C-alpha atoms as an extended CHARMM CRD file, in Angstrom:
* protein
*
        79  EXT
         1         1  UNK       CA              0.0000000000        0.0000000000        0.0000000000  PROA      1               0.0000000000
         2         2  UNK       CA              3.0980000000        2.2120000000        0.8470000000  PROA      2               0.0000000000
         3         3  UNK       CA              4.2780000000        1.5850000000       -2.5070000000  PROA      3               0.0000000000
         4         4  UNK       CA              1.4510000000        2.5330000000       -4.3340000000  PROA      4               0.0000000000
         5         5  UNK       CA              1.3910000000        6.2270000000       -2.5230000000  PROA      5               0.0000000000
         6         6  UNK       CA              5.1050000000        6.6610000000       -3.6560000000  PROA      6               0.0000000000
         7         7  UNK       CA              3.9840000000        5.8260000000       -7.2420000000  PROA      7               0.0000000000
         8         8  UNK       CA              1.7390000000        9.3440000000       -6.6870000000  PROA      8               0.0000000000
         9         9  UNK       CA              3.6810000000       10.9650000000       -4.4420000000  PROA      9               0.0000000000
        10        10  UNK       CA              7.5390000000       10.6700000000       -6.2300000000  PROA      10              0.0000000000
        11        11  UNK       CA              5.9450000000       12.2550000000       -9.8300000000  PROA      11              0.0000000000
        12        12  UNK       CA              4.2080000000       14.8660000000       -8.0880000000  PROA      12              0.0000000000
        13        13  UNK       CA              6.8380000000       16.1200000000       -6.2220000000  PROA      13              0.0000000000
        14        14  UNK       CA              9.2620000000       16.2540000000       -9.2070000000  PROA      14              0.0000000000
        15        15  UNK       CA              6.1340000000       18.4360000000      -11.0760000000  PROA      15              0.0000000000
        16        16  UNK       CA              5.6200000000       20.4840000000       -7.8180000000  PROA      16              0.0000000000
        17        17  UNK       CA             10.2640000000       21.0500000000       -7.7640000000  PROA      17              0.0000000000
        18        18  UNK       CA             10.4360000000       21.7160000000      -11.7940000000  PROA      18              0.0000000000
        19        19  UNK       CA              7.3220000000       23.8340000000      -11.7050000000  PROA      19              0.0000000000
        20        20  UNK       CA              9.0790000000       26.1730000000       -8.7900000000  PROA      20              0.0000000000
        21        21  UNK       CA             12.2900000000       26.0440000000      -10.6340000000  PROA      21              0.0000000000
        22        22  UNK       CA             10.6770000000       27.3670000000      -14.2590000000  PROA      22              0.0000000000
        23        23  UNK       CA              9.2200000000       30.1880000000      -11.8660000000  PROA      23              0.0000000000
        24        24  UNK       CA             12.5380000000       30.9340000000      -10.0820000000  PROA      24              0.0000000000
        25        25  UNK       CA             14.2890000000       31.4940000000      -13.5260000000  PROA      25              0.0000000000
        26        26  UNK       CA             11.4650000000       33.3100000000      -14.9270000000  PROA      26              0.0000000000
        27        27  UNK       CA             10.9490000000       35.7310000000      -12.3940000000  PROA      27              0.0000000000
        28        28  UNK       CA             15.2280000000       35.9890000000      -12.6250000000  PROA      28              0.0000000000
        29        29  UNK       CA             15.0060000000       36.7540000000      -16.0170000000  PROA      29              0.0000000000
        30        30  UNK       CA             12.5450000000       39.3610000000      -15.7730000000  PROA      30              0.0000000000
        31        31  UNK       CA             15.0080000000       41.5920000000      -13.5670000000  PROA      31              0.0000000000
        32        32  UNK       CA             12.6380000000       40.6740000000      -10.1960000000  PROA      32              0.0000000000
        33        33  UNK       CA             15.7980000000       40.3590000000       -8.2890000000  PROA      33              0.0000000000
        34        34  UNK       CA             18.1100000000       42.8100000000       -9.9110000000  PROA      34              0.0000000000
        35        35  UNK       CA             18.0190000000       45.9160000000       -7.1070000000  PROA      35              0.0000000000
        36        36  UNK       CA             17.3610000000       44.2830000000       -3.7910000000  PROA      36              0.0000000000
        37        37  UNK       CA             18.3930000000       47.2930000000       -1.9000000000  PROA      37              0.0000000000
        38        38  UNK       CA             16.7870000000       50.0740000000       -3.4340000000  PROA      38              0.0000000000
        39        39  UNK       CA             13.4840000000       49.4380000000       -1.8240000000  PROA      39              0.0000000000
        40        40  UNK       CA             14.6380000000       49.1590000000        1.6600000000  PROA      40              0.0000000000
        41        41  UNK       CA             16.5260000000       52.8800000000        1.2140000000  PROA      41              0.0000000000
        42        42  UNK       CA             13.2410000000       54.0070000000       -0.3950000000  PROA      42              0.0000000000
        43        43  UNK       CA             11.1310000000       53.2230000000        2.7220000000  PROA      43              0.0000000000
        44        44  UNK       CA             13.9900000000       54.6120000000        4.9570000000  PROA      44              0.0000000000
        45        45  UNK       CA             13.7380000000       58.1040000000        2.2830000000  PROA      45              0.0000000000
        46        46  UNK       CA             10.1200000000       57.8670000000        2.1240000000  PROA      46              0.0000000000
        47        47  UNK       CA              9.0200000000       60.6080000000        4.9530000000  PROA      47              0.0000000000
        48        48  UNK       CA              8.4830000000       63.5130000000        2.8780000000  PROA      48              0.0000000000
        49        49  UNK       CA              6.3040000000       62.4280000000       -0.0160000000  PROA      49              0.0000000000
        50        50  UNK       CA              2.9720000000       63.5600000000       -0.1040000000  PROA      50              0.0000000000
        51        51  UNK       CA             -0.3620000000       61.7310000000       -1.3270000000  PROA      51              0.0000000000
        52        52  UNK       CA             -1.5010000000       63.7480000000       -4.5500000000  PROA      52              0.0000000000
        53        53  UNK       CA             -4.4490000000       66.0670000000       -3.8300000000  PROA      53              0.0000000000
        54        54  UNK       CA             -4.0220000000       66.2310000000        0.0280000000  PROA      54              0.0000000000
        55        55  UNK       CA             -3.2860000000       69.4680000000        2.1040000000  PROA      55              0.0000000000
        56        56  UNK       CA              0.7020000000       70.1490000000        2.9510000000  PROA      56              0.0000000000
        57        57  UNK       CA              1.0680000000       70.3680000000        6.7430000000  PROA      57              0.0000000000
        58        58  UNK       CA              1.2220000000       73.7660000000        8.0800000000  PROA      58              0.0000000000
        59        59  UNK       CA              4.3170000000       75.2640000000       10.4230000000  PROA      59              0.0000000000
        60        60  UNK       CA              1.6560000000       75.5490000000       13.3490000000  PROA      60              0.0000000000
        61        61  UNK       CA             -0.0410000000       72.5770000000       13.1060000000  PROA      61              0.0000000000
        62        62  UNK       CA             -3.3290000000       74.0420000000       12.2360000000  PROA      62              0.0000000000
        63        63  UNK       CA             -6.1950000000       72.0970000000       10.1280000000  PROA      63              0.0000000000
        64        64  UNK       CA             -4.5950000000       69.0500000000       11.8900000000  PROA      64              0.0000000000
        65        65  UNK       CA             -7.5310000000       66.6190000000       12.7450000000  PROA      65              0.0000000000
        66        66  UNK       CA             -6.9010000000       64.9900000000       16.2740000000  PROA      66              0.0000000000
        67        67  UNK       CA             -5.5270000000       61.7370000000       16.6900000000  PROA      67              0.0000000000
        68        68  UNK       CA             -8.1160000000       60.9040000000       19.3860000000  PROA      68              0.0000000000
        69        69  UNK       CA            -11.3910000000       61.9740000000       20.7670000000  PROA      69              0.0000000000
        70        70  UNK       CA            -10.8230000000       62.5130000000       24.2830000000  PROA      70              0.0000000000
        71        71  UNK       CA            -12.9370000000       60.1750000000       26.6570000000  PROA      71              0.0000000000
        72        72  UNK       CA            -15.2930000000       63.1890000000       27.6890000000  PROA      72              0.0000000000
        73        73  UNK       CA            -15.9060000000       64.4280000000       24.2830000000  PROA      73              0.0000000000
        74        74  UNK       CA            -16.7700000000       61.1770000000       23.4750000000  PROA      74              0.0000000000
        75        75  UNK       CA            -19.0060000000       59.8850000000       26.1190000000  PROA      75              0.0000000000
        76        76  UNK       CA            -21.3930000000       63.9200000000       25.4380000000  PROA      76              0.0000000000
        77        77  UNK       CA            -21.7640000000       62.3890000000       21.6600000000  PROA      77              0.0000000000
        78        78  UNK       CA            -23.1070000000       58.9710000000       22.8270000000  PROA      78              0.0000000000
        79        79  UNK       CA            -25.6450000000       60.6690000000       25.3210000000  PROA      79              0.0000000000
């Protein structure tokens, strides 16, 4: 019975090793793994981008939105 599961399993697993093997030298030749360090000095850089469309922060931190409600502000709205 052992033997007939290996008959399934061996061809399988050879398909399953040369299908992640054609995708690992696909994605190389595509350039995926070209600049591995770019993106982690992006995200370090990253800080003074904007989203398009939304307001630059002022100097004195007016037309800032709290972060929180405060607890009494919140517990007038629920009453």
């Amino acid at each position: 019975m052992v033997v007939e599961a290996l008959y399934l399993l061996i061809p399988l697993s050879l398909l399953a090793v040369a299908a992640a093997l054609w995708l690992f030298l696909r994605m190389s030749d595509s350039g995926q793994f070209d600049d591995l360090e770019s993106p982690g000095h992006r995200i370090l850089l990253d800080n003074d981008r904007h989203e398009a469309g939304a307001p630059e922060p002022s100097e004195d931190g007016a037309g800032k939105q709290p972060l929180a409600v405060p607890r009494e502000q919140a517990e007038s709205r629920l009453s």
